Short mmCIF file of C-alpha atoms and ligand atoms in Angstrom, two decimals:
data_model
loop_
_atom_site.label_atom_id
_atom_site.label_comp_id
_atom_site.label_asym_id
_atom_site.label_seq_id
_atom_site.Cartn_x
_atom_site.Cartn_y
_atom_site.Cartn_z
CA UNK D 1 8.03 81.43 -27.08
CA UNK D 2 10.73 79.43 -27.95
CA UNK D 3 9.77 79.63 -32.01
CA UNK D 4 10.18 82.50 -32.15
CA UNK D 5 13.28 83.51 -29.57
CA UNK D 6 16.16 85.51 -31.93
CA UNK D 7 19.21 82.85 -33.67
CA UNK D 8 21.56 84.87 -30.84
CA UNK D 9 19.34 84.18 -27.93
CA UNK D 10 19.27 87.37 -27.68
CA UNK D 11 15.84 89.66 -26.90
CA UNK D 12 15.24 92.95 -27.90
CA UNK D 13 16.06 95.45 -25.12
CA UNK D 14 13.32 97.34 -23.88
CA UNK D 15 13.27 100.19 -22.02
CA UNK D 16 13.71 100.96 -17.96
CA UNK D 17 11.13 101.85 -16.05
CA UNK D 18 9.67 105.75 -15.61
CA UNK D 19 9.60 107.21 -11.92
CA UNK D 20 7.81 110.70 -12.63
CA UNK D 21 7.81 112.66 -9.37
CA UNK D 22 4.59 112.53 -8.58
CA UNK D 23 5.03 108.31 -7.90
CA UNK D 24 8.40 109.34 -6.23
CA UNK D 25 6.46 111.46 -3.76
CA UNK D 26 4.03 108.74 -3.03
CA UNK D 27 6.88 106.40 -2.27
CA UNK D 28 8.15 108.84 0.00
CA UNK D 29 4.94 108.63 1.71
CA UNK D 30 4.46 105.24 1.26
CA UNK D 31 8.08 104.92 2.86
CA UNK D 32 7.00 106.61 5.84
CA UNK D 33 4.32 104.38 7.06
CA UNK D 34 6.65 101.26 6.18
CA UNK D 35 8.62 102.91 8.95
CA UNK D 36 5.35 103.20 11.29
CA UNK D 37 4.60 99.47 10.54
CA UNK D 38 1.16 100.55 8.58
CA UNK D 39 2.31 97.69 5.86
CA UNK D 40 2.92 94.54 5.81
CA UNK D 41 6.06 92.95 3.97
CA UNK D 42 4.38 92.28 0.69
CA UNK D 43 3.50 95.79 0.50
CA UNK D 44 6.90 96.84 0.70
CA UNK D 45 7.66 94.78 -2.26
CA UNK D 46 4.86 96.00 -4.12
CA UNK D 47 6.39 99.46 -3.52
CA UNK D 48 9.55 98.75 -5.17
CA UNK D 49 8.39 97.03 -7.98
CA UNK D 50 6.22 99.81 -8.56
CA UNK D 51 2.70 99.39 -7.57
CA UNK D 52 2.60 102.76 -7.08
CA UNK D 53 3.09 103.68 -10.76
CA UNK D 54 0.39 100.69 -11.68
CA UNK D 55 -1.99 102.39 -9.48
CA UNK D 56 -1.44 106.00 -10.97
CA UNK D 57 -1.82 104.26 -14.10
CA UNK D 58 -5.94 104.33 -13.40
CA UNK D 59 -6.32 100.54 -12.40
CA UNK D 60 -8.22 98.66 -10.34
CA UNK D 61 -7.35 98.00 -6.82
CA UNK D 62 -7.95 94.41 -5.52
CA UNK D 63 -7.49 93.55 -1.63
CA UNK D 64 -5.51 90.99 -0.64
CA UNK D 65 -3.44 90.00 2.35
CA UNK D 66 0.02 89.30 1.94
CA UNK D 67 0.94 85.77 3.14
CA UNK D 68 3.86 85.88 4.80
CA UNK D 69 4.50 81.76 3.90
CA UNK D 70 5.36 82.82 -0.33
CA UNK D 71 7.81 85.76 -0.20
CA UNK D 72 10.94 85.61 -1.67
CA UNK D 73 13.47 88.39 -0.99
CA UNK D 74 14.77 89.03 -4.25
CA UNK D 75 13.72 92.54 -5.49
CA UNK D 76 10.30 92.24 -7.51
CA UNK D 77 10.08 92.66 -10.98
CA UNK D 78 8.48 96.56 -12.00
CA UNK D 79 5.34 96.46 -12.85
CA UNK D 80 6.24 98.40 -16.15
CA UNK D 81 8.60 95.21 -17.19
CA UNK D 82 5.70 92.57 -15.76
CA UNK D 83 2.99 93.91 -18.14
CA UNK D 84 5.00 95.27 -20.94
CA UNK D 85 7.09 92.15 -21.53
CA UNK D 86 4.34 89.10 -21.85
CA UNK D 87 3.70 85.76 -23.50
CA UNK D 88 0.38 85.41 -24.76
CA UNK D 89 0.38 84.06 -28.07
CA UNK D 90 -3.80 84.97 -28.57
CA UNK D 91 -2.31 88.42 -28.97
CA UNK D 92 0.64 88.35 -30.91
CA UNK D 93 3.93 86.37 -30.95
CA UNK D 94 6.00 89.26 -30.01
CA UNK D 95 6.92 89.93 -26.47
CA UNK D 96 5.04 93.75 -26.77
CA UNK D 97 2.38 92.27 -28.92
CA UNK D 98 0.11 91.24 -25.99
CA UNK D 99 0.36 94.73 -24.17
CA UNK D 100 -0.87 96.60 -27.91
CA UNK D 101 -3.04 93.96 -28.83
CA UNK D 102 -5.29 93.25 -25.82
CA UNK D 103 -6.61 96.49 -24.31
CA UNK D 104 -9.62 95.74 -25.86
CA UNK D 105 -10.32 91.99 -24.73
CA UNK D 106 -13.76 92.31 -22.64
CA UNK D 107 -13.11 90.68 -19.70
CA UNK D 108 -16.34 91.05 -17.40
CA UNK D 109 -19.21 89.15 -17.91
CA UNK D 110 -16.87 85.82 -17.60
CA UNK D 111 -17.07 82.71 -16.96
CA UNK D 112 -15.44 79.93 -15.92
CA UNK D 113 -16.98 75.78 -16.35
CA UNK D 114 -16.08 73.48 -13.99
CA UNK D 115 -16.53 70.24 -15.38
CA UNK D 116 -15.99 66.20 -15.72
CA UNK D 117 -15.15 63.82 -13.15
CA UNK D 118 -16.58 65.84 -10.39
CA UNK D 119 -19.86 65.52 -7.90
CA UNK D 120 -21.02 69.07 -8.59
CA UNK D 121 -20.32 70.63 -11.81
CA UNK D 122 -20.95 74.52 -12.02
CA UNK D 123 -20.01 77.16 -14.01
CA UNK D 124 -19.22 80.51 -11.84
CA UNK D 125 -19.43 83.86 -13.41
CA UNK D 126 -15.92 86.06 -12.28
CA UNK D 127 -17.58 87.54 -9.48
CA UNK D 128 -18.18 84.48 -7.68
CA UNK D 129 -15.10 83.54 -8.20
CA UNK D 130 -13.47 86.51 -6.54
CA UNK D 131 -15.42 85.77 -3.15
CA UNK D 132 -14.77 82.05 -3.16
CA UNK D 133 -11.99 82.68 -0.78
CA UNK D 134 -10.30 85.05 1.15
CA UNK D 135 -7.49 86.56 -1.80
CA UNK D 136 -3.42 86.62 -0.72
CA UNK D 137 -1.02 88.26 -2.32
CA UNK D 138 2.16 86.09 -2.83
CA UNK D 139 5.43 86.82 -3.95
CA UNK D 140 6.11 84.40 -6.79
CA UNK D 141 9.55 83.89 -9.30
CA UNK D 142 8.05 82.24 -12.52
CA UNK D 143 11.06 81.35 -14.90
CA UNK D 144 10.03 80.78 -18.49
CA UNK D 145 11.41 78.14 -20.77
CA UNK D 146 12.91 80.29 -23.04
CA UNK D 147 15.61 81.60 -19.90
CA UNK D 148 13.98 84.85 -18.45
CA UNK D 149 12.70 84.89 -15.21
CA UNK D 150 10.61 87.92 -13.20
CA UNK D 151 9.10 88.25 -9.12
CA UNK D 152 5.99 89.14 -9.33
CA UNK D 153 3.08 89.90 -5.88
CA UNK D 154 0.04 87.82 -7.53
CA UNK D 155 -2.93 88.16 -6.04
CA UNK D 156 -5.97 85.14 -5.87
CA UNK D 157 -5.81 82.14 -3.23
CA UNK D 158 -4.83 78.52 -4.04
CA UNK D 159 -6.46 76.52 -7.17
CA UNK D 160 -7.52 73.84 -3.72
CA UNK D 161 -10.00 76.13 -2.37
CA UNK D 162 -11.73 75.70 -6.12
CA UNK D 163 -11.54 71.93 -6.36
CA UNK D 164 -12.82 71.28 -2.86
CA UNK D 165 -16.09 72.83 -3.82
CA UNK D 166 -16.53 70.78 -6.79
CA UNK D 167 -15.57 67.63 -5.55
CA UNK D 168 -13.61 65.81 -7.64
CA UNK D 169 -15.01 61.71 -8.05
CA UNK D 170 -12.58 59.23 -7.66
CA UNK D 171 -11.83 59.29 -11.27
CA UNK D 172 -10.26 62.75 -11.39
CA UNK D 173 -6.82 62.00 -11.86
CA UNK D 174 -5.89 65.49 -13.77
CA UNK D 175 -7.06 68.72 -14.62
CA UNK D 176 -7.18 70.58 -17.84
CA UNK D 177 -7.55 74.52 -18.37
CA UNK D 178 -9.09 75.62 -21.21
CA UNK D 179 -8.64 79.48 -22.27
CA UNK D 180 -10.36 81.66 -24.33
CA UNK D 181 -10.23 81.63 -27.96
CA UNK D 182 -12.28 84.45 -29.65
CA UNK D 183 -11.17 85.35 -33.50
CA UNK D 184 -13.01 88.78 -32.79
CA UNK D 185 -10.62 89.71 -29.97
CA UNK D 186 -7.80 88.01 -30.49
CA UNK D 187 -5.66 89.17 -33.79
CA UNK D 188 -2.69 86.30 -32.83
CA UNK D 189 -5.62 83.03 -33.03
CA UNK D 190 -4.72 83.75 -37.40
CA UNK D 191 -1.39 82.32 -36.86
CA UNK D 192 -0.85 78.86 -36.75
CA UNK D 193 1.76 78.85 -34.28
CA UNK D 194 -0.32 76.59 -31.67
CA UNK D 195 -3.96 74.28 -32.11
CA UNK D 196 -6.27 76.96 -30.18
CA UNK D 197 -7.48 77.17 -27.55
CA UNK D 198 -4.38 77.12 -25.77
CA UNK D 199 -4.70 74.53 -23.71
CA UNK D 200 -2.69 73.21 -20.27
CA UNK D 201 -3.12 70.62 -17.54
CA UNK D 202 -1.98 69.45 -13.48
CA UNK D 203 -2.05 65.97 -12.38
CA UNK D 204 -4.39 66.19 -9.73
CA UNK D 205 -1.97 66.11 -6.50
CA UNK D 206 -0.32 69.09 -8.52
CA UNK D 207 -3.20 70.93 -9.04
CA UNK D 208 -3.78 70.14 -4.88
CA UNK D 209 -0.08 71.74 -3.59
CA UNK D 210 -1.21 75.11 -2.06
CA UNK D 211 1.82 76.34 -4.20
CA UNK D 212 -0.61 76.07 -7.01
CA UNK D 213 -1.91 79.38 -7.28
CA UNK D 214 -5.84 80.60 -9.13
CA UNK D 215 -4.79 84.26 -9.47
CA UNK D 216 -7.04 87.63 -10.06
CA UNK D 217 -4.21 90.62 -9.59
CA UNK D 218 -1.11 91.66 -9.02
CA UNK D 219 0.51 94.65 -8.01
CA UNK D 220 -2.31 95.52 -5.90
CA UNK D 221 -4.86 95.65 -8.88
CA UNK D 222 -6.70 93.20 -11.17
CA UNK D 223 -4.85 91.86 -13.91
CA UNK D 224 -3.90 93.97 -16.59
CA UNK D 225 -5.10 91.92 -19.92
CA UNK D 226 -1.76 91.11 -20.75
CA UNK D 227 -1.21 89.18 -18.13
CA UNK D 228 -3.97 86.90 -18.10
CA UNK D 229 -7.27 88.65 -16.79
CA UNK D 230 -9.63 88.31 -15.55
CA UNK D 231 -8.27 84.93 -13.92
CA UNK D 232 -5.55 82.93 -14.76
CA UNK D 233 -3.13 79.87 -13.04
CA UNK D 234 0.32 80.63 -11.39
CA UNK D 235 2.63 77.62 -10.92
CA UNK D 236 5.99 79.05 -9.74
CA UNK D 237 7.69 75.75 -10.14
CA UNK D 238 7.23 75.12 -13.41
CA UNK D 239 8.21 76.97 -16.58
CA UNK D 240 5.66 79.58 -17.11
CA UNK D 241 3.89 78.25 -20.37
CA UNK D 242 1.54 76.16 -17.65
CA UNK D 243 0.35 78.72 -16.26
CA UNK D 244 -2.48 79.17 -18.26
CA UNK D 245 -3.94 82.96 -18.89
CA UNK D 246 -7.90 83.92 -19.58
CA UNK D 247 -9.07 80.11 -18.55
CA UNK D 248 -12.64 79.47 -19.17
CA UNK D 249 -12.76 75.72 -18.77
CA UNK D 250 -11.64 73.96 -15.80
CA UNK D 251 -12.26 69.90 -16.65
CA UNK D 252 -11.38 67.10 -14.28
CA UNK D 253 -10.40 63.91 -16.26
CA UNK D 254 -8.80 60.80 -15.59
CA UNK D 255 -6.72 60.64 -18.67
CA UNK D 256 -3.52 62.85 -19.36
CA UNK D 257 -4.94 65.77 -21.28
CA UNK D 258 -3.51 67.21 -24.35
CA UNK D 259 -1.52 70.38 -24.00
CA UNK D 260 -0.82 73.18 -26.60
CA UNK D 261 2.68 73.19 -26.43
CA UNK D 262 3.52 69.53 -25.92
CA UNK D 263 1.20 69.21 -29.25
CA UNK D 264 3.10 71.56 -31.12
CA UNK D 265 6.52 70.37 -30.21
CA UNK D 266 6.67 67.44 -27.89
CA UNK D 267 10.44 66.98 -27.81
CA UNK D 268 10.40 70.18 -26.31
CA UNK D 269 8.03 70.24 -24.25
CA UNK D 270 6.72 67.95 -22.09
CA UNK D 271 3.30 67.87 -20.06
CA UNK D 272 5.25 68.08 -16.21
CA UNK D 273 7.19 71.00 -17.46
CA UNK D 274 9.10 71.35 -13.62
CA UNK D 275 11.71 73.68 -13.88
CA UNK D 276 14.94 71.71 -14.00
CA UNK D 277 18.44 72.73 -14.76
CA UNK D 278 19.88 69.56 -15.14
CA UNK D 279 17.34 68.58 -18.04
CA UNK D 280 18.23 71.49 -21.09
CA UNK D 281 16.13 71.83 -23.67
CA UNK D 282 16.94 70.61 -26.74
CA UNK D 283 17.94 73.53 -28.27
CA UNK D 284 19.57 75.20 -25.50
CA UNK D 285 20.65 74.69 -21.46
CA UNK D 286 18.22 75.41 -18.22
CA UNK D 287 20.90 76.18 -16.43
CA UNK D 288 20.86 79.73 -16.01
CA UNK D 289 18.22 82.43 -16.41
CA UNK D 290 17.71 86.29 -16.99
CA UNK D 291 15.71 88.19 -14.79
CA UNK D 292 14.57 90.97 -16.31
CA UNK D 293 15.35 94.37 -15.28
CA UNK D 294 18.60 93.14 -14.77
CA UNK D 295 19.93 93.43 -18.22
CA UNK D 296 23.15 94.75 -19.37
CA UNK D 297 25.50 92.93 -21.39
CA UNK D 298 28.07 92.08 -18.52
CA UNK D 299 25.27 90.94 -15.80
CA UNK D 300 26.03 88.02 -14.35
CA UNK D 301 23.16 85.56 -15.12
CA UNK D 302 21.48 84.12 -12.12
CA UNK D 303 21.94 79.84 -11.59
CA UNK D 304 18.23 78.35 -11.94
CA UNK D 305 17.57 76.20 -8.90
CA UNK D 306 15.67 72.64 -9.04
CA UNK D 307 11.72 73.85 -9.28
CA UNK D 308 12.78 77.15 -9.71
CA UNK D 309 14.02 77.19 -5.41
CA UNK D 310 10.03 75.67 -4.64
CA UNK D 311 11.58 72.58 -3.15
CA UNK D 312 8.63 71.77 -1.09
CA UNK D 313 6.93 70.15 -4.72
CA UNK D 314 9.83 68.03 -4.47
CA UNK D 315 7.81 64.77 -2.99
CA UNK D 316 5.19 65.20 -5.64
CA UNK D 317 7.59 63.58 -8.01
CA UNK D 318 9.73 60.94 -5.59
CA UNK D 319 10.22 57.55 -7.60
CA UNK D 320 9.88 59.58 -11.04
CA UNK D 321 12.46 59.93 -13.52
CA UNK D 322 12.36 63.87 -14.03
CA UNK D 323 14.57 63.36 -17.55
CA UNK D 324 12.44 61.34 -18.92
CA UNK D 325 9.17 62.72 -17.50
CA UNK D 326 10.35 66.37 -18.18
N1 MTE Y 1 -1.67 81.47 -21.60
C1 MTE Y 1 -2.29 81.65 -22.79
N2 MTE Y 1 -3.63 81.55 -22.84
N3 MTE Y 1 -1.60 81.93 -23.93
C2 MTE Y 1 -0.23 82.01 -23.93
O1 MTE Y 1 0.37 82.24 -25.00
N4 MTE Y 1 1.82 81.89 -22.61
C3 MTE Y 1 2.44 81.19 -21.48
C4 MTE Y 1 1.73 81.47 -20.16
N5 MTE Y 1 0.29 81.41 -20.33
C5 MTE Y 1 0.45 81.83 -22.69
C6 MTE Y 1 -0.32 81.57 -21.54
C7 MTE Y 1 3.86 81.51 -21.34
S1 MTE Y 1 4.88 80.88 -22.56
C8 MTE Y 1 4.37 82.20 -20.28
S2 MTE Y 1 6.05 82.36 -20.05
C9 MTE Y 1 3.48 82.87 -19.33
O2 MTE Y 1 2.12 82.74 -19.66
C10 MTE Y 1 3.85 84.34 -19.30
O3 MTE Y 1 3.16 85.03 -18.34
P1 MTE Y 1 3.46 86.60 -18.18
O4 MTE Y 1 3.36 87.22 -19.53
O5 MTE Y 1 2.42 87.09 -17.25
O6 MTE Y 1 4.85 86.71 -17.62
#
């Protein structure tokens, strides 16, 4: 995060993605039934971005259907760069920490407690969770505060199909994820850098937009640990620090919770967190972003749009001052 980004703003490169010919070969093939219409669209963006080379990798599939409704048409992020280049302070502040640090994080049993202002209160162990409802895989750009942005085909179904079952009381004005915070699997809880557990939160008609996504996979597979398994949040129009990773609290409250980076630098970072190019951060300008894979010292950034091009948000927030509620 943003503590820790280089004085030159600057990253370290890292490198570009391996096609051994084996993976070509399945593209080929994988080519071939694109052109018999045996795939859908969000398969064909899984290809490129190298879903493929995930699944030679040895992981594990997950079925979804694409949803036609959340594509975008910019090329997709490779897996290699998704799951190689993380944040996920629990593991390390370094972008490669989380890939070296949390092959080991045990991620089955799990469970998740739904909590507070709501008529039925349950805790669900993962399982559950997966069959709660039918999973989609959606083609998501999530731009992160510190100016990098990737496309990524998530896979899980929208956070709604959750809440409904619980029931929120009329008291249940926001929602707050808790994730895990275990000393004995995660080397990156010794550093100070944030009060664990990380901690984020949705007002409640947030947490409601279908946009706001409960997600299990990507890439065809589950979750690599890196990025959040076994079941994390994906809000595509707001910088990507909401979206929380390894949640194992869900509580409905009716007072704005806390959040983990708004407590450790609230001039920074504030709890709506929309992506906004017209509101810089104090240390540097929103304007512009990164996407990864496209680096090279003469590429042309790319402009960041108003919630990150998710316009349809936009009524969530009529009558509100986004500069002051940033
Ligand atoms: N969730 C937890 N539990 N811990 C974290 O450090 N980092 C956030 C968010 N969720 C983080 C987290 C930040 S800063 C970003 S940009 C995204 O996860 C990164 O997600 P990605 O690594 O899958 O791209």
């Amino acid at each position: 995060m943003p503590l820790y980004r280089r004085p030159n703003g600057i990253d370290l490169p890292f490198s570009s993605e391996i096609t051994p010919q084996d993976i070509f070969e399945s593209r080929r093939s994988f080519i071939k039934q694109i052109a018999v219409g045996a795939v859908g669209a969000g398969s064909l963006l899984q290809l490129s971005s190298g879903e493929a080379w995930a699944q030679a990798a040895g992981a594990q599939k997950l079925a979804a259907k694409a949803n036609p409704a959340y594509v975008v048409m910019d090329k997709a992020t490779s897996y290699k760069d998704a799951t190689t280049y993380n944040n996920f302070y629990e593991f390390g502040s370094d972008k490669s920490d989380p890939v070296e640090n949390a092959g080991n994080l045990k991620t089955r049993p799990w469970t998740v407690a739904i909590e507070g202002e709501v008529k039925k209160p349950m805790t669900l162990d993962i399982d559950s969770l997966l069959k709660l409802a039918p999973m989609e895989e959606r083609i998501y750009r999530l731009r992160c505060v510190e100016g990098w942005s990737m496309v990524i085909p998530w896979i899980g179904y929208s956070l709604s199909e959750l809440i409904k079952k619980v029931e929120p009381t009329g008291n249940a004005r926001y929602v707050e994820f808790t994730t895990l915070a275990d000393n004995r699997q995660m080397p990156g809880l010794r550093a100070p850098v944030l009060e664990w557990p990380y901690v984020e939160g949705l007002r409640m008609d947030e947490a409601m937009h279908p946009l706001a996504l409960l997600s299990f996979g990507m890439y065809g597979q589950v979750l690599p640990n890196q990025s959040g398994a076994p079941v994390r949040m994906v809000l595509p129009w707001k910088y990507g620090f909401k979206s929380a990773k390894s949640i194992v609290k869900i509580r409905f409250l009716k007072d704005q919770p806390r959040t983990a980076w708004n407590i450790a630098a609230a001039r920074e970072y504030g709890f709506y967190s929309n992506v906004n190019p017209d509101v810089d951060h104090p240390r540097w300008s929103q304007a512009t972003e990164r996407r990864i894979g496209e680096d090279g010292f003469f590429t042309k950034k790319r402009k960041t749009l108003m919630f990150n091009g998710y316009n349809d948000v936009a009524s969530l927030y009529s009558g509100m001052d986004l500069k002051k509620y940033f």
